[in-house]
Amino acid sequence: MSTPTVDPTFYRSPAEAIAAPPESLAYVVTFDRAAEQPDALAVIGTDPDADGYGQVVGWADLPTRGDELHHFGWNACSSAFAHAGHHTDGLQRRYLLLPGLRSSNIHVYDTHPDPTQPHLVRTVDADELAARAGYSRPHTLHCGPDGIYLSCLGTADGDGGPGGIAVLDHDTFEVVRAWETDRGPQHLAYDAWWHLNQNTLITSEWGTPSMIEDGLVPELLLGQQYGHALHFWDLAEGRHVQRVDLGSEHQMVLELRPSHDPGATWGFAGVVVSTADLSASVWRWFRDGERWNVEKVITIPAEPAGTEQLPPALQPFGAVPPLVTDINLSVDDRFLYVSCWGTGELKQYDVSDPAHPREVGSVRLGGIVDRAPHPSAPDRPLAGGPQMVEVSRDGQRIYLTNSLYGAWDDQFYPDGVGAWLAKLTTDPQRGGLTVDRDFFVHGEEFRGRRAHQVRLQGGDASSDSYCYAGT
C-alpha cells in the first residue's frame, strides 16, 4: 500500500504555520483600469538573501482584457484537514484562482513546476458561474473543507442581488452549485469566512454591482443603503441562522478576520465609514451563549482638511475619512492590522485581549492629503494608501498594495493612484512597524497596471483556517 502524501504547506495548527519556512515569493494581481492591456499576475521575490529581492521575477498576462482582477486565492490549504475522510492525498496548494470582478471570468494558474512562471490551465467563464450557481461578479475566494468558496456580489444578470457564495471543485475547478440552501434576509454580499470547529460561516455586506462598479454613490451612502450587517450561517447546511445589524450609519461592512485559534469564537470586521462623522471602525463578533453578538472595539476619526486638498467627492465635508478598506489578523491572533486607505495609514493593534485592542504601531504611506513618500524615495509623493494588507505566517513581515477598485481609485485620487507594493517589518512579540527601504515595487515595474491583492507562497495570515489547536 502506498503511504498517503499530504502537502507540507497544509498546517494542522497555527503554531505549525508560524514555524514553517518563510515565503520566498509573493503573488500580486494587477489590472489595467483602461482595459487596453490584459490584467496580469506578477511574481515578486521576497527572500532578502536571493537575487530578485523586491523585484518582479515572474509575470503572466491574462488572455483577455477588462477582467479587473481583485481578490484571488489558492485552490486548497490547511482547511483540508477539517473533516475526517476528506481526501488530502494528492491535493496540493498549487493553483491560484483569479476572479475577474468585472468580467465574472475565473482564470486558473498553475504555479508548478516553476513557481516564478505560473501558467494558465483553465478558465471558468461567466456563463458557467451564472448557469450552475446563479451568480456573477466573483469577489473573494477561500479554500474550504469541501471545495472552493467564492463570494459573488451579483446574480446571474450581473447587476442586482442577492449576492452569495458559489462552490467550486478543488481539483477540476468546475462550478458545483450555489452554497446557500436558505439565505433568510441576506441580500448584499462581500466577504465570507468561518469558524470550522463551530460549524459557523460569517458573511459581510458591500453592495450589488450597480451600487459599486462606477464608484461610491453619494446618494446611496447618505441614504445608508450600503451594507451594515453581519450574517451567521450553518456551515454544513448552508442555512442562514442570524443577522446582526451594526447600525445603518456604519456603511460597508467589508473584511472579515476570524480568530485563527480553532477553539476560539471571535473575530473582527472592518467598517469603511460612518455617515454620522466620517469615522471608520472595527467590530468584534463573539459567541454569546447560543447566539452571536458584536461590539465596536476600534474607532478611527476623520482628519480635518482644507477644501483645496480634497477630491470633489469629499470637499463638502472638509475632512478626509480613514476609509478602512482592509484588516488582517496575525496567525498567532496577537496583532490586528488596519488599512486606512483615505488617510494613508496602516495601524497595528495588540489584540491579545480582543475586546480591548491597543494601538502599538503606525506607518503612513500615501494618503489623499499627506501623499507620504516611501523612505527609499523621499522626494516622490505617493498616491493611494495602504489598502490590501497581507501578513506572513510568522508575523514578521507585512505587505501592502495601494489600489482599492478602479472606479473608486479614480474618485478619491482623481490625479492618478499609481501602483506600488511596500513591505513592513515588525517584532512579533512587541509590535512596532518599520518600512523596509529595500523593498518597494512601484511605477512601471507593474507595466502600467495597478496592484491589488497579495498572496504569499505557502500561505499567509488570511488564506488559511486551521483545525487543531496545537502548541
mmCIF file with all atom_site columns, C-alpha atoms in Angstrom, residues 89-183:
data_model
loop_
_atom_site.group_PDB
_atom_site.id
_atom_site.type_symbol
_atom_site.label_atom_id
_atom_site.label_alt_id
_atom_site.label_comp_id
_atom_site.label_asym_id
_atom_site.label_entity_id
_atom_site.label_seq_id
_atom_site.pdbx_PDB_ins_code
_atom_site.Cartn_x
_atom_site.Cartn_y
_atom_site.Cartn_z
_atom_site.occupancy
_atom_site.B_iso_or_equiv
_atom_site.pdbx_formal_charge
_atom_site.auth_seq_id
_atom_site.auth_comp_id
_atom_site.auth_asym_id
_atom_site.auth_atom_id
_atom_site.pdbx_PDB_model_num
ATOM 1  C CA . ASP A 1 89  ? -3.647  12.552 -0.759  1.00 0.00 ? 89  ASP A CA 1
ATOM 2  C CA . GLY A 1 90  ? -2.502  14.334 -3.895  1.00 0.00 ? 90  GLY A CA 1
ATOM 3  C CA . LEU A 1 91  ? -4.324  17.561 -3.072  1.00 0.00 ? 91  LEU A CA 1
ATOM 4  C CA . GLN A 1 92  ? -1.874  20.461 -3.250  1.00 0.00 ? 92  GLN A CA 1
ATOM 5  C CA . ARG A 1 93  ? -1.694  24.191 -2.689  1.00 0.00 ? 93  ARG A CA 1
ATOM 6  C CA . ARG A 1 94  ? -0.710  24.593 -6.303  1.00 0.00 ? 94  ARG A CA 1
ATOM 7  C CA . TYR A 1 95  ? -3.268  26.561 -8.279  1.00 0.00 ? 95  TYR A CA 1
ATOM 8  C CA . LEU A 1 96  ? -4.176  30.224 -7.960  1.00 0.00 ? 96  LEU A CA 1
ATOM 9  C CA . LEU A 1 97  ? -7.708  31.167 -8.980  1.00 0.00 ? 97  LEU A CA 1
ATOM 10 C CA . LEU A 1 98  ? -8.022  34.730 -10.299 1.00 0.00 ? 98  LEU A CA 1
ATOM 11 C CA . PRO A 1 99  ? -11.634 36.001 -10.437 1.00 0.00 ? 99  PRO A CA 1
ATOM 12 C CA . GLY A 1 100 ? -12.391 38.992 -12.644 1.00 0.00 ? 100 GLY A CA 1
ATOM 13 C CA . LEU A 1 101 ? -14.648 41.345 -10.723 1.00 0.00 ? 101 LEU A CA 1
ATOM 14 C CA . ARG A 1 102 ? -15.940 42.975 -13.927 1.00 0.00 ? 102 ARG A CA 1
ATOM 15 C CA . SER A 1 103 ? -15.838 40.075 -16.383 1.00 0.00 ? 103 SER A CA 1
ATOM 16 C CA . SER A 1 104 ? -17.023 37.341 -13.968 1.00 0.00 ? 104 SER A CA 1
ATOM 17 C CA . ASN A 1 105 ? -14.463 35.007 -15.564 1.00 0.00 ? 105 ASN A CA 1
ATOM 18 C CA . ILE A 1 106 ? -12.145 32.971 -13.310 1.00 0.00 ? 106 ILE A CA 1
ATOM 19 C CA . HIS A 1 107 ? -8.671  32.194 -14.625 1.00 0.00 ? 107 HIS A CA 1
ATOM 20 C CA . VAL A 1 108 ? -6.792  29.312 -13.009 1.00 0.00 ? 108 VAL A CA 1
ATOM 21 C CA . TYR A 1 109 ? -2.978  29.439 -12.944 1.00 0.00 ? 109 TYR A CA 1
ATOM 22 C CA . ASP A 1 110 ? -0.656  26.562 -12.111 1.00 0.00 ? 110 ASP A CA 1
ATOM 23 C CA . THR A 1 111 ? 2.424   27.525 -10.063 1.00 0.00 ? 111 THR A CA 1
ATOM 24 C CA . HIS A 1 112 ? 4.194   24.219 -10.847 1.00 0.00 ? 112 HIS A CA 1
ATOM 25 C CA . PRO A 1 113 ? 6.787   23.292 -11.899 1.00 0.00 ? 113 PRO A CA 1
ATOM 26 C CA . ASP A 1 114 ? 8.337   26.779 -11.746 1.00 0.00 ? 114 ASP A CA 1
ATOM 27 C CA . PRO A 1 115 ? 6.618   28.957 -9.127  1.00 0.00 ? 115 PRO A CA 1
ATOM 28 C CA . THR A 1 116 ? 8.022   32.112 -10.761 1.00 0.00 ? 116 THR A CA 1
ATOM 29 C CA . GLN A 1 117 ? 6.305   31.278 -14.057 1.00 0.00 ? 117 GLN A CA 1
ATOM 30 C CA . PRO A 1 118 ? 2.644   30.495 -13.379 1.00 0.00 ? 118 PRO A CA 1
ATOM 31 C CA . HIS A 1 119 ? 0.744   29.374 -16.463 1.00 0.00 ? 119 HIS A CA 1
ATOM 32 C CA . LEU A 1 120 ? -2.933  29.280 -17.366 1.00 0.00 ? 120 LEU A CA 1
ATOM 33 C CA . VAL A 1 121 ? -4.577  25.846 -17.214 1.00 0.00 ? 121 VAL A CA 1
ATOM 34 C CA . ARG A 1 122 ? -8.304  26.603 -17.164 1.00 0.00 ? 122 ARG A CA 1
ATOM 35 C CA . THR A 1 123 ? -10.832 29.380 -17.483 1.00 0.00 ? 123 THR A CA 1
ATOM 36 C CA . VAL A 1 124 ? -14.211 29.176 -15.781 1.00 0.00 ? 124 VAL A CA 1
ATOM 37 C CA . ASP A 1 125 ? -16.310 31.610 -17.777 1.00 0.00 ? 125 ASP A CA 1
ATOM 38 C CA . ALA A 1 126 ? -19.110 33.853 -16.606 1.00 0.00 ? 126 ALA A CA 1
ATOM 39 C CA . ASP A 1 127 ? -21.741 31.680 -18.260 1.00 0.00 ? 127 ASP A CA 1
ATOM 40 C CA . GLU A 1 128 ? -20.740 28.623 -16.225 1.00 0.00 ? 128 GLU A CA 1
ATOM 41 C CA . LEU A 1 129 ? -20.795 30.617 -12.982 1.00 0.00 ? 129 LEU A CA 1
ATOM 42 C CA . ALA A 1 130 ? -24.229 32.004 -13.830 1.00 0.00 ? 130 ALA A CA 1
ATOM 43 C CA . ALA A 1 131 ? -25.738 28.735 -15.035 1.00 0.00 ? 131 ALA A CA 1
ATOM 44 C CA . ARG A 1 132 ? -24.522 26.498 -12.225 1.00 0.00 ? 132 ARG A CA 1
ATOM 45 C CA . ALA A 1 133 ? -24.573 28.853 -9.227  1.00 0.00 ? 133 ALA A CA 1
ATOM 46 C CA . GLY A 1 134 ? -26.759 31.756 -10.348 1.00 0.00 ? 134 GLY A CA 1
ATOM 47 C CA . TYR A 1 135 ? -24.122 34.370 -9.518  1.00 0.00 ? 135 TYR A CA 1
ATOM 48 C CA . SER A 1 136 ? -21.825 36.928 -11.141 1.00 0.00 ? 136 SER A CA 1
ATOM 49 C CA . ARG A 1 137 ? -19.089 39.382 -10.134 1.00 0.00 ? 137 ARG A CA 1
ATOM 50 C CA . PRO A 1 138 ? -16.900 36.987 -8.111  1.00 0.00 ? 138 PRO A CA 1
ATOM 51 C CA . HIS A 1 139 ? -15.122 38.864 -5.364  1.00 0.00 ? 139 HIS A CA 1
ATOM 52 C CA . THR A 1 140 ? -13.443 36.882 -2.562  1.00 0.00 ? 140 THR A CA 1
ATOM 53 C CA . LEU A 1 141 ? -12.130 33.338 -2.689  1.00 0.00 ? 141 LEU A CA 1
ATOM 54 C CA . HIS A 1 142 ? -11.279 30.953 0.160   1.00 0.00 ? 142 HIS A CA 1
ATOM 55 C CA . CYS A 1 143 ? -10.160 27.333 0.025   1.00 0.00 ? 143 CYS A CA 1
ATOM 56 C CA . GLY A 1 144 ? -12.647 25.456 2.164   1.00 0.00 ? 144 GLY A CA 1
ATOM 57 C CA . PRO A 1 145 ? -13.004 21.994 3.635   1.00 0.00 ? 145 PRO A CA 1
ATOM 58 C CA . ASP A 1 146 ? -15.231 20.635 0.862   1.00 0.00 ? 146 ASP A CA 1
ATOM 59 C CA . GLY A 1 147 ? -14.472 22.932 -2.048  1.00 0.00 ? 147 GLY A CA 1
ATOM 60 C CA . ILE A 1 148 ? -13.506 26.439 -3.042  1.00 0.00 ? 148 ILE A CA 1
ATOM 61 C CA . TYR A 1 149 ? -15.871 29.080 -1.668  1.00 0.00 ? 149 TYR A CA 1
ATOM 62 C CA . LEU A 1 150 ? -16.283 32.088 -3.955  1.00 0.00 ? 150 LEU A CA 1
ATOM 63 C CA . SER A 1 151 ? -18.315 35.036 -2.728  1.00 0.00 ? 151 SER A CA 1
ATOM 64 C CA . CYS A 1 152 ? -20.078 36.920 -5.511  1.00 0.00 ? 152 CYS A CA 1
ATOM 65 C CA . LEU A 1 153 ? -21.679 40.363 -5.480  1.00 0.00 ? 153 LEU A CA 1
ATOM 66 C CA . GLY A 1 154 ? -24.431 39.862 -8.036  1.00 0.00 ? 154 GLY A CA 1
ATOM 67 C CA . THR A 1 155 ? -26.960 37.500 -9.543  1.00 0.00 ? 155 THR A CA 1
ATOM 68 C CA . ALA A 1 156 ? -26.604 35.870 -12.934 1.00 0.00 ? 156 ALA A CA 1
ATOM 69 C CA . ASP A 1 157 ? -27.759 39.026 -14.732 1.00 0.00 ? 157 ASP A CA 1
ATOM 70 C CA . GLY A 1 158 ? -24.661 40.845 -13.437 1.00 0.00 ? 158 GLY A CA 1
ATOM 71 C CA . ASP A 1 159 ? -26.496 43.758 -11.862 1.00 0.00 ? 159 ASP A CA 1
ATOM 72 C CA . GLY A 1 160 ? -28.737 43.178 -8.868  1.00 0.00 ? 160 GLY A CA 1
ATOM 73 C CA . GLY A 1 161 ? -28.817 40.919 -5.834  1.00 0.00 ? 161 GLY A CA 1
ATOM 74 C CA . PRO A 1 162 ? -28.857 38.818 -3.889  1.00 0.00 ? 162 PRO A CA 1
ATOM 75 C CA . GLY A 1 163 ? -25.179 38.078 -3.976  1.00 0.00 ? 163 GLY A CA 1
ATOM 76 C CA . GLY A 1 164 ? -23.898 34.912 -2.403  1.00 0.00 ? 164 GLY A CA 1
ATOM 77 C CA . ILE A 1 165 ? -21.400 32.061 -2.487  1.00 0.00 ? 165 ILE A CA 1
ATOM 78 C CA . ALA A 1 166 ? -20.572 29.687 -5.317  1.00 0.00 ? 166 ALA A CA 1
ATOM 79 C CA . VAL A 1 167 ? -18.799 26.413 -4.556  1.00 0.00 ? 167 VAL A CA 1
ATOM 80 C CA . LEU A 1 168 ? -16.114 25.176 -6.956  1.00 0.00 ? 168 LEU A CA 1
ATOM 81 C CA . ASP A 1 169 ? -14.432 21.785 -7.022  1.00 0.00 ? 169 ASP A CA 1
ATOM 82 C CA . HIS A 1 170 ? -10.919 21.706 -5.504  1.00 0.00 ? 170 HIS A CA 1
ATOM 83 C CA . ASP A 1 171 ? -9.498  19.630 -8.348  1.00 0.00 ? 171 ASP A CA 1
ATOM 84 C CA . THR A 1 172 ? -11.444 20.318 -11.546 1.00 0.00 ? 172 THR A CA 1
ATOM 85 C CA . PHE A 1 173 ? -12.457 23.934 -10.692 1.00 0.00 ? 173 PHE A CA 1
ATOM 86 C CA . GLU A 1 174 ? -15.922 23.263 -12.058 1.00 0.00 ? 174 GLU A CA 1
ATOM 87 C CA . VAL A 1 175 ? -18.704 25.339 -10.540 1.00 0.00 ? 175 VAL A CA 1
ATOM 88 C CA . VAL A 1 176 ? -20.664 22.853 -8.430  1.00 0.00 ? 176 VAL A CA 1
ATOM 89 C CA . ARG A 1 177 ? -23.572 24.859 -7.020  1.00 0.00 ? 177 ARG A CA 1
ATOM 90 C CA . ALA A 1 178 ? -24.720 27.818 -5.012  1.00 0.00 ? 178 ALA A CA 1
ATOM 91 C CA . TRP A 1 179 ? -23.772 27.212 -1.390  1.00 0.00 ? 179 TRP A CA 1
ATOM 92 C CA . GLU A 1 180 ? -26.866 28.668 0.284   1.00 0.00 ? 180 GLU A CA 1
ATOM 93 C CA . THR A 1 181 ? -29.871 26.457 0.934   1.00 0.00 ? 181 THR A CA 1
ATOM 94 C CA . ASP A 1 182 ? -31.786 29.058 2.952   1.00 0.00 ? 182 ASP A CA 1
ATOM 95 C CA . ARG A 1 183 ? -30.465 32.645 2.783   1.00 0.00 ? 183 ARG A CA 1
#
